[in-house]
Structure formats: structure tokens, C-alpha cells
Amino acid sequence: MKNPLNRREFIRQGALAGLGAATAGLTFSGGCRWLPAKERLMMGVAPTGREAVRVGFVGIGNMGSAHVKNLLQIPNCQITAVCDIREERTAWAKNEITTAGFSEPAIYGRDDWDYKRMCDREDLDLVYNAAPWRWHAPISLAAMECGKHAASEVNLALTIDDCWKLVETSERTRRHCAMMENCCYDRTEMIVLNMIRQGVFGEILHGECGYLHDLRAHNLSPTGYQGMWRIKQMERLNGNTYPTHGIGPMAWCMDIHRGDAFDYLVSMNTPSTGINELANRLADEADDRQTREHYASWAKKQYAKGDVNITLIKTKLGKTIICKHDTSLPRPYSRDFLVQGSKGLLRKYPSEKVHIEGLTKNHEWEDMTSYNEKYLHPVWQNLEKQTAGMELAGHGGMDYIEDYRLIQALRSGLVPDIDVYDSVAWSAIIPMSNDSSNRGSKQVKFPDFTRGQWKVKRPLQVDLVKVI
Ligand SMILES: NC(=O)c1ccc[n+]([C@@H]2O[C@H](COP(=O)([O-])OP(=O)(O)OC[C@H]3O[C@@H](n4cnc5c(N)ncnc54)[C@H](O)[C@@H]3O)[C@@H](O)[C@H]2O)c1
């Protein structure tokens, strides 16, 4: 992939110069950056509240099914349309929706682009997608162009061009575009956020995070992901292709876009061996010809994606983050979550430990259990009360919280927790780490999607509105 930043910068500046900045409502600031008028930013913008939020859902596979189940349990939410190119998935969703007592949803999915017809419907407020990665930006753009808010599973975008398009479209249409990063709401990450806010770790200086999950078997299975879309990405894309489970919660802990911002990254990869080795072994062990041929064909391929990627990020205020991606080698699950400040540190994996100066014995770790109850985030306290006895779909409750908070924000006219600027800055690590690692770990600067507004200190929405 060529350096996408320069091309985008070139196009933006050329186009804007041609249009005339003043008439386009833009102002020019030093450092050769064109800025939109402040009031055009979608930061802290409250949507118009409504009685109920009507959702059109696209992509009802592994993750989409969990969201559909959760949305059906959220008060003042209705799924009015569903879209999937696999008929059995829309049939499943229709059955879930009607069994839950709602009217039959409109069904879409006659081809890959049928989501556009769905976005055009009048009876939708939000288009939410859990489709494969390449569709996230196109679906979100179509939703906003049709006047709907957009929510997308991770990652929101795969290119810097798409990141800018999403920002510009959200600003022009005045519609929110939120990437749904469930790990921001995980119980431990929210306890840590609460501890940080209460000054337990002092000034936060360093973080470590990532996505470390042995996905080889799922990636190689013909039924793991529809059309095996995930392994196909590995044939062409290197770098950290899935940064947001780690970087999302870390950005919250480090006040990114709320007084600090990512400045630049450097990235490097190991060679790629894990997928080929397992595919070879599965081909050898196969009992029938069809299975043997399936695995043998994937064993022969070359993967651009190195097995382990390490990306180092420096923030504008000089803080450091290590973000890892490791999904093609045998290993236990981890997100390597570690936050370090001037008064101590915490690590989540392989077990939750803290070291707090003055409280923990010098040079030792201490179990985090004794802090959990004291610092349980109000968002979780509320959820546990509210959902007692309910069957929540997906990842121990965090998926329900992310869905619940987005729906209630749109319903009550509150600013969503994650805005378009957060979503694209976290996603931009994908093309940037690909670019850096393909060019000898060259330093790559983050585009400033906020056009300087990251400097403004403002609270995170989960700190401001803890209970909805
Ligand atoms: N946040 C999490 O913890 C988490 C967990 C799993 C997956 N995910 C994310 O969810 C997304 C989906 O992953 P998955 O595992 O559910 O994949 P999947 O293959 O099981 O589901 C994708 C679904 O999208 C449908 N689809 C594909 N192209 C489409 C199109 N053009 N229009 C309409 N439908 C289309 C497929 O038929 C399929 O049902 C990915 O972004 C993935 O990274 C997130």
C-alpha cells in the first residue's frame, strides 16, 4: 500500500484551494491545514431525541446475531429492517424479531449492495452493521447520506481515504457515525477507568494492549466466517489489522481527543508461518478428499500478514502505547491490557494484578480482586441491577452495554460515547501500521481528524453521563 496520507492530503488541499476556503465555510490555520468552522465538528453534538429508535441491521452472522438478540431486549428500540446476503440469516432474524413480539421486519439482501435500498427507508433512525470489514465504511456512508445515524462493528475503515470520507460525511449530514467497540465497556477496563479518574495510578504515562487470539482454526474453517472473508484479508493486508479492542479502551484511559491525541506510530511484523503450518496439518489429518483439498489449498497460499505485529504509538503529550496483534499462533486469549502511571500500574492478563505505591508491598504484584467492588464503574453497577435475570448475548455483558448506551443516547438526545473522530483514529492504525511495517518500520504521522480540537479537555461521555 502506498503512503495514503500524502495522497489524501494532496487531494484535500487541492480541492479546497480550488473551491475557495471562505465560501466553503472553512478557515485556514498555520501549518498548512484547512479547518472546518468549529460548529461543523460532530464532537459533543447531541442528536435529536425520539420516542423509540428504529434500527436497520446489516450483516447477521456470528456477531450480528448477538447484537440482534441484545437490541430486542433494549427498551424503546425496534428493528424495522434487516439485511444479509444469506437468506437463512434474515429468516433467523425475522423469527427472533417476531418471537420477541415485534412486527415483521422488512427484508433486504438480494445482492451485496442491497443495504443501499434499506438505507433509503423512511422508518429508520439508525443503520447498524456487523458485516465483513470491507463493507463497514460503504454501509456507514450510505446510511448517513440517507439521513440515518450509523453504527458499525469494528473496525470502521480500512483506508485513510475512507476515514476522511466518514468524518466529512458525518459533519456534512449532521449524523453520528459510531464504531461499536465493546471492549471499552468490559468490566475490568471500566473499573480501571474509574480508578484512573480517582487518581489511583497518578498521571498515566504508558499503556500496553492488543488482540491476541488464536483464530487459525476459525479462519481456516469453510464455515467460520461467511465466504472465508477474514483469511482473505490476510493475503493482502499486513500490520495490525484489528487494533481497536486494545486501543479503544486505552484511548479512553489516555484522554485521546480530550486533551491528547495519537501523534505517530512505528510498526513491525514477524514472518507468516502459523496459518500455513496448521493448514498443512489439517490437510494431512483429513478423512475425506474434499476436506484435504480445502486445507491443502489454503496451505499453499502466501499470506502478507505476519503472525505477530507490534505497533508503537507516541501521543502528542509524549505518552507511549504498545499495541499488538497476534491471531495466527497457538496461544491463550489475551488483550495484554496494561496501564501504567506515576503511582502504579495494573495488568489484566493472564490474571488481574495491580501495584499501587503505598498500598502494595514494594516490588510486588497484588491481586486486583480487593479493588473490584470499590471501583466498579457506575455503568456496570446500573447494568447489573437492570439486567438481573436477563440472558445477555455476547462477551459477558459488555456487548449489551454498548448497544444499550448507543440506543439510549439516540433516544434521549445525548452525545454517543464514541464519535466519528475516535472511530477513525482507532481504525487508522490498520493502514498506517501496514504502511510503516512495509517500509522498514518507518515513522507514520496520524492525520489530525479533529483539526486541532483534540487539545480541548472535555470529559468522556461515560464520565459525564454514567447512568442513562
Ligand atoms: N466486537 C467483537 O467482539 C466482535 C466479535 C466477532 C466479530 N466482530 C466483528 O463483526 C463483524 C462481522 O464478523 P462475524 O464474525 O459476525 O462475521 P460473519 O461472517 O459471521 O458475519 C458477516 C455477515 O455479513 C453478511 N454479509 C456479507 N456481506 C454482506 C453485504 N454486502 N450485505 C449484507 N450482508 C453481508 C454475511 O452473510 C454474514 O452473515 C466483523 O467486523 C468482525 O470483526 C466483532
XYZ file of C-alpha atoms and ligand atoms in Angstrom:
512
model
C 0.000 0.000 0.000
C 1.424 3.399 -0.942
C 1.568 6.163 1.659
C -2.136 7.047 1.761
C -1.659 10.136 3.913
C 0.138 12.147 1.327
C -2.365 11.366 -1.385
C -5.301 12.301 0.791
C -3.631 15.479 1.982
C -2.873 16.370 -1.619
C -6.456 15.786 -2.756
C -7.946 17.704 0.191
C -5.740 20.709 -0.173
C -6.069 20.820 -3.952
C -9.848 20.502 -3.870
C -10.293 23.059 -1.134
C -7.943 25.562 -2.718
C -9.966 25.216 -5.935
C -13.265 25.769 -4.186
C -12.174 28.759 -2.186
C -11.982 28.242 1.525
C -14.111 31.168 2.568
C -17.167 30.171 0.539
C -16.936 26.579 1.747
C -17.163 27.815 5.344
C -13.581 26.854 6.065
C -10.820 28.723 7.790
C -7.102 28.445 7.238
C -4.675 27.962 10.084
C -0.891 27.802 10.227
C 0.843 24.507 9.454
C -0.903 24.191 6.092
C -4.115 22.676 7.420
C -7.604 23.557 6.338
C -10.040 23.631 9.201
C -13.811 23.494 9.137
C -15.638 26.077 11.190
C -15.781 24.758 14.771
C -19.540 24.472 14.698
C -19.335 21.931 11.884
C -17.469 19.402 14.011
C -19.526 16.455 15.261
C -17.747 16.428 18.630
C -20.128 16.705 21.571
C -23.130 17.139 19.266
C -26.375 15.885 20.792
C -28.729 14.155 18.333
C -32.445 14.960 18.287
C -34.127 12.698 20.822
C -37.058 10.449 19.845
C -39.596 8.166 21.450
C -38.055 4.993 20.096
C -35.034 4.176 17.964
C -35.799 2.273 14.765
C -32.879 0.155 13.587
C -31.988 -1.353 10.228
C -29.449 -4.130 10.823
C -26.953 -5.297 8.164
C -24.852 -8.486 8.479
C -26.364 -11.088 10.782
C -23.525 -13.596 11.215
C -21.583 -14.529 14.372
C -21.596 -11.045 15.867
C -24.658 -9.563 14.175
C -26.822 -12.294 15.743
C -25.670 -11.277 19.238
C -26.484 -7.621 18.541
C -29.934 -8.519 17.188
C -30.666 -10.501 20.370
C -29.494 -7.605 22.554
C -31.369 -4.917 20.614
C -34.587 -6.892 21.052
C -34.202 -6.611 24.846
C -33.368 -2.890 24.949
C -36.269 -0.644 25.912
C -37.525 1.784 23.240
C -35.728 0.028 20.414
C -37.230 -1.681 17.387
C -35.570 -3.483 14.485
C -37.672 -2.482 11.488
C -35.462 -3.862 8.686
C -32.743 -6.481 8.302
C -30.267 -7.106 5.506
C -27.978 -10.063 4.822
C -26.919 -11.690 1.564
C -27.644 -15.093 3.145
C -31.381 -15.710 3.199
C -31.159 -18.083 6.159
C -29.742 -15.265 8.279
C -32.571 -12.813 7.503
C -35.058 -15.658 8.115
C -33.416 -16.294 11.508
C -33.605 -12.584 12.375
C -37.242 -12.326 11.283
C -38.105 -15.240 13.542
C -36.246 -13.710 16.532
C -37.937 -10.342 15.989
C -41.474 -11.665 15.669
C -40.994 -14.134 18.552
C -39.979 -11.163 20.707
C -43.372 -9.629 19.910
C -42.404 -7.041 17.281
C -43.820 -6.610 13.774
C -42.158 -8.431 10.891
C -39.080 -6.545 9.686
C -38.589 -5.588 6.040
C -36.056 -7.954 4.472
C -33.138 -6.981 2.214
C -30.185 -8.908 0.787
C -30.721 -9.613 -2.884
C -27.092 -8.638 -3.558
C -24.041 -7.105 -1.810
C -25.370 -3.559 -2.339
C -28.952 -4.060 -1.242
C -28.171 -2.232 2.030
C -28.480 0.954 -0.053
C -32.185 0.264 -0.682
C -32.609 -0.382 3.021
C -30.877 2.887 3.996
C -33.436 4.736 1.864
C -36.371 3.650 4.049
C -38.144 6.356 5.997
C -38.809 4.264 9.101
C -35.173 4.052 10.237
C -33.150 6.198 12.636
C -30.026 4.051 12.808
C -28.271 1.701 10.394
C -26.135 -0.727 12.378
C -23.825 -3.167 10.602
C -21.820 -6.239 11.578
C -20.816 -7.136 8.022
C -17.248 -8.083 6.986
C -14.679 -5.278 7.325
C -14.686 -4.083 3.711
C -18.361 -3.144 3.974
C -18.225 -1.077 7.167
C -17.303 2.250 5.575
C -19.593 1.929 2.496
C -22.610 0.955 4.625
C -21.971 3.744 7.176
C -21.548 6.307 4.382
C -24.774 5.191 2.678
C -26.637 5.401 5.994
C -25.515 8.971 6.703
C -26.206 10.091 3.129
C -29.777 8.839 3.657
C -30.105 10.853 6.875
C -29.600 7.971 9.327
C -27.084 7.644 12.142
C -24.542 4.889 11.515
C -23.087 2.303 13.880
C -20.558 -0.231 12.765
C -18.786 -3.219 14.202
C -15.023 -2.888 14.402
C -13.041 -1.680 12.500
C -14.841 1.268 10.947
C -12.458 1.779 7.999
C -9.506 0.170 6.263
C -8.041 3.195 4.446
C -7.199 6.780 5.383
C -9.314 7.970 2.449
C -12.359 6.251 3.932
C -11.556 7.686 7.390
C -11.716 11.224 5.950
C -14.857 10.436 3.930
C -16.581 9.240 7.104
C -15.564 12.371 9.039
C -16.607 14.693 6.230
C -19.910 12.910 5.632
C -20.780 12.885 9.322
C -20.043 16.639 9.529
C -21.983 17.465 6.353
C -25.042 15.311 7.092
C -25.009 16.050 10.873
C -25.396 12.345 11.553
C -23.359 10.398 14.071
C -21.091 7.595 12.991
C -20.031 5.375 15.899
C -17.751 2.387 15.850
C -19.070 -0.172 18.315
C -16.008 -1.124 20.370
C -17.396 -3.465 23.007
C -14.065 -3.852 24.849
C -14.289 -0.216 26.005
C -17.164 -1.426 28.188
C -15.597 -4.598 29.588
C -15.908 -4.812 33.347
C -12.184 -4.617 34.166
C -11.447 -1.863 31.646
C -14.242 0.221 33.190
C -13.006 -0.448 36.737
C -9.571 0.744 35.615
C -11.098 3.853 34.023
C -12.803 4.612 37.321
C -9.529 4.080 39.229
C -7.741 6.429 36.816
C -10.403 9.097 37.268
C -9.975 8.810 41.041
C -6.222 9.306 40.722
C -5.227 5.819 41.946
C -2.486 5.402 39.294
C -1.392 9.069 39.259
C -0.608 10.544 35.852
C -0.972 7.903 33.136
C 2.208 7.629 31.061
C 2.250 4.274 29.318
C -0.143 1.601 28.084
C 0.025 -1.845 26.505
C -2.834 -3.501 24.695
C -3.761 -5.664 21.746
C -5.744 -8.508 20.323
C -4.108 -11.872 20.928
C -6.467 -14.651 19.983
C -5.706 -17.916 18.221
C -8.124 -17.612 15.289
C -6.359 -20.097 12.984
C -8.993 -22.837 13.064
C -11.894 -20.401 12.687
C -10.124 -18.570 9.870
C -9.398 -21.827 8.027
C -12.833 -23.354 8.530
C -15.097 -23.098 5.456
C -17.939 -22.120 7.818
C -16.050 -19.906 10.312
C -16.752 -16.628 8.526
C -19.108 -16.186 5.571
C -17.143 -16.797 2.361
C -13.928 -17.026 4.479
C -13.665 -13.215 4.267
C -11.331 -12.886 7.221
C -8.492 -15.108 5.973
C -8.760 -13.483 2.532
C -7.811 -10.142 4.128
C -4.626 -11.805 5.377
C -3.488 -12.493 1.835
C -3.142 -8.771 1.114
C -3.006 -6.780 4.356
C -0.077 -6.717 6.765
C 0.349 -4.772 10.005
C -2.149 -4.583 12.860
C -5.413 -5.426 11.132
C -7.546 -5.403 14.306
C -6.293 -2.754 16.723
C -9.465 -1.394 18.268
C -10.196 -3.994 21.005
C -6.950 -2.826 22.603
C -6.618 0.778 21.515
C -10.261 1.751 22.200
C -10.129 1.268 25.985
C -6.570 2.634 26.026
C -7.674 5.818 24.235
C -10.332 6.280 26.913
C -7.740 5.800 29.671
C -5.394 8.296 27.993
C -7.941 11.023 27.148
C -7.300 10.779 23.423
C -9.207 13.621 21.672
C -9.898 15.053 25.119
C -6.580 16.830 25.685
C -4.194 14.457 23.908
C -4.014 12.686 20.522
C -2.054 9.977 18.753
C 0.956 11.628 17.128
C 2.823 8.917 15.187
C 3.441 5.184 15.063
C 6.108 2.709 14.041
C 5.257 -0.896 13.311
C 6.920 -4.246 12.607
C 5.891 -7.834 11.872
C 7.240 -11.322 12.251
C 7.199 -13.621 9.214
C 3.993 -15.503 8.478
C 4.007 -19.240 9.320
C 1.052 -20.080 11.581
C -1.733 -20.434 9.016
C 0.355 -22.484 6.580
C 1.542 -24.856 9.317
C -1.930 -25.540 10.667
C -3.484 -25.835 7.188
C -0.828 -28.414 6.264
C -1.504 -30.386 9.420
C -5.277 -30.300 8.934
C -4.863 -31.431 5.317
C -2.716 -34.383 6.500
C -5.238 -35.331 9.174
C -8.316 -35.024 6.902
C -10.504 -38.126 6.489
C -12.004 -37.240 3.128
C -10.742 -35.820 -0.141
C -12.834 -32.660 -0.088
C -11.575 -31.617 3.351
C -7.977 -32.484 2.417
C -8.190 -30.373 -0.736
C -9.770 -27.485 1.152
C -6.961 -27.235 3.707
C -4.243 -28.019 1.146
C -5.370 -25.065 -0.981
C -5.010 -22.673 1.996
C -1.689 -24.267 2.969
C -0.265 -23.360 -0.460
C -1.095 -19.676 -0.241
C 1.225 -16.876 0.802
C -0.029 -14.523 3.475
C 1.031 -10.891 3.590
C 0.012 -10.802 7.249
C 2.898 -11.510 9.634
C 1.902 -13.725 12.573
C 2.712 -11.102 15.214
C 2.566 -7.359 14.708
C 3.901 -4.855 17.204
C 2.952 -1.216 16.797
C 4.342 1.564 18.988
C 2.343 4.760 19.287
C 3.552 8.068 20.671
C 0.941 10.606 21.767
C 1.200 14.378 21.345
C 1.843 14.700 25.096
C 4.665 12.158 24.849
C 2.908 9.101 26.284
C 3.637 5.660 24.818
C 1.439 2.721 23.808
C 2.377 -0.766 22.638
C -0.432 -2.293 20.566
C -0.092 -5.942 19.450
C -1.904 -8.177 17.005
C -1.338 -11.922 17.271
C -4.008 -14.254 15.848
C -2.143 -16.931 13.865
C -0.133 -18.811 16.502
C -1.172 -21.226 19.264
C -1.770 -19.190 22.423
C -4.389 -18.388 25.099
C -6.676 -15.382 24.634
C -5.425 -12.004 25.823
C -5.750 -8.303 25.144
C -2.484 -7.640 27.032
C -4.131 -4.726 28.818
C -1.663 -2.785 31.000
C -1.890 0.807 32.201
C 0.988 2.492 33.977
C 1.046 5.806 35.809
C 3.214 7.782 38.187
C 1.713 5.975 41.220
C 1.372 2.421 39.988
C 0.162 0.061 37.320
C -2.370 -2.607 36.506
C -2.302 -5.567 34.154
C -5.304 -7.626 33.143
C -3.749 -10.771 31.630
C -3.070 -13.593 32.375
C -4.670 -12.595 35.693
C -5.685 -9.226 37.082
C -2.911 -7.684 39.173
C -2.089 -4.224 40.460
C 0.805 -2.466 42.074
C -0.088 0.791 43.827
C 2.581 2.757 45.629
C 1.893 2.953 49.333
C -0.734 0.200 49.205
C 1.046 -2.747 47.600
C 4.218 -4.267 49.057
C 7.249 -2.768 47.281
C 8.280 -4.558 44.059
C 5.340 -6.994 44.171
C 2.033 -7.538 42.391
C -1.210 -7.722 44.320
C -4.494 -9.387 43.275
C -6.937 -6.862 41.878
C -9.944 -8.565 43.479
C -9.891 -6.369 46.571
C -10.318 -3.227 44.423
C -13.052 -4.505 42.112
C -16.056 -3.784 44.265
C -14.854 -0.376 45.457
C -14.166 0.865 41.923
C -16.903 -0.924 39.941
C -17.931 1.652 37.339
C -21.452 3.117 37.786
C -22.256 1.989 34.231
C -21.729 -1.610 35.389
C -23.492 -1.120 38.720
C -26.505 0.073 36.774
C -26.327 -2.720 34.217
C -26.129 -5.420 36.866
C -29.228 -4.078 38.601
C -31.145 -3.532 35.405
C -30.442 -6.848 33.700
C -30.673 -9.232 36.641
C -32.205 -12.450 35.326
C -31.903 -11.448 31.665
C -29.973 -13.549 29.179
C -27.413 -11.157 27.663
C -25.827 -12.066 24.340
C -22.083 -11.865 23.828
C -18.897 -11.433 25.809
C -20.157 -11.315 29.410
C -22.332 -8.200 29.268
C -20.117 -5.663 27.516
C -21.913 -6.147 24.170
C -25.270 -5.380 25.791
C -23.883 -2.236 27.450
C -22.508 -0.845 24.187
C -25.823 -1.447 22.424
C -27.857 -0.141 25.346
C -25.846 3.074 25.679
C -25.968 3.879 21.980
C -29.724 3.324 21.735
C -30.444 5.316 24.902
C -28.170 8.163 23.735
C -30.025 8.418 20.404
C -33.383 8.122 22.146
C -32.685 10.682 24.869
C -30.774 13.107 22.661
C -27.397 12.521 24.329
C -23.956 12.581 22.752
C -22.907 8.991 21.907
C -19.899 7.633 23.854
C -17.742 7.078 20.762
C -17.781 9.671 17.979
C -16.583 9.589 14.387
C -13.190 11.115 15.315
C -12.470 8.393 17.890
C -13.675 5.721 15.479
C -11.424 6.746 12.588
C -8.327 7.483 14.692
C -8.503 3.985 16.199
C -9.166 2.399 12.781
C -6.417 4.399 11.024
C -3.853 2.184 12.766
C -4.695 -0.507 10.187
C -3.442 1.270 7.027
C -0.763 3.157 8.963
C 0.770 0.035 10.551
C 0.612 -1.707 7.162
C 2.403 1.255 5.627
C 5.032 1.526 8.374
C 5.846 -2.172 8.526
C 6.090 -2.448 4.739
C 8.574 0.442 4.709
C 11.122 -0.765 7.257
C 9.145 0.405 10.316
C 9.165 3.984 9.096
C 7.510 6.563 11.338
C 3.986 7.417 10.105
C 2.157 10.503 11.407
C -1.510 10.259 12.357
C -3.784 12.580 10.379
C -5.485 15.063 12.697
C -9.109 14.175 12.006
C -10.196 16.647 14.724
C -8.364 19.582 13.076
C -6.835 20.748 16.332
C -9.825 20.139 18.601
C -8.105 17.215 20.357
C -6.434 19.864 22.526
C -9.694 20.783 24.195
C -10.014 18.989 27.529
C -13.521 17.573 27.881
C -14.923 14.614 29.771
C -15.592 11.247 28.229
C -19.320 10.726 27.819
C -19.225 7.706 30.195
C -17.736 10.001 32.863
C -20.317 12.704 32.220
C -23.424 10.548 31.808
C -22.750 7.457 33.873
C -26.292 6.173 34.038
C -28.888 6.542 31.284
N -16.656 -6.847 18.812
C -16.450 -8.157 18.876
O -16.175 -8.735 19.923
C -16.559 -8.941 17.615
C -16.641 -10.347 17.630
C -16.809 -11.001 16.420
C -16.855 -10.287 15.240
N -16.757 -8.929 15.265
C -16.818 -8.125 14.046
O -18.128 -8.270 13.499
C -18.050 -8.204 12.069
C -18.675 -9.470 11.496
O -17.933 -10.599 11.925
P -18.628 -12.022 12.043
O -17.695 -12.887 12.797
O -20.005 -11.857 12.539
O -18.623 -12.453 10.512
P -19.675 -13.392 9.778
O -19.026 -13.810 8.514
O -20.168 -14.460 10.719
O -20.902 -12.420 9.512
C -20.921 -11.467 8.484
C -22.346 -11.441 7.948
O -22.441 -10.399 6.987
C -23.155 -10.895 5.853
N -22.732 -10.086 4.692
C -21.574 -10.139 3.995
N -21.548 -9.176 3.041
C -22.731 -8.523 3.132
C -23.311 -7.442 2.418
N -22.665 -6.842 1.438
N -24.551 -7.053 2.757
C -25.237 -7.663 3.749
N -24.734 -8.695 4.474
C -23.497 -9.106 4.170
C -22.769 -12.352 5.771
O -23.691 -13.125 5.040
C -22.719 -12.735 7.247
O -23.970 -13.202 7.715
C -16.576 -8.049 11.757
O -16.289 -6.704 11.647
C -15.870 -8.603 12.967
O -14.593 -8.079 13.128
C -16.613 -8.256 16.429
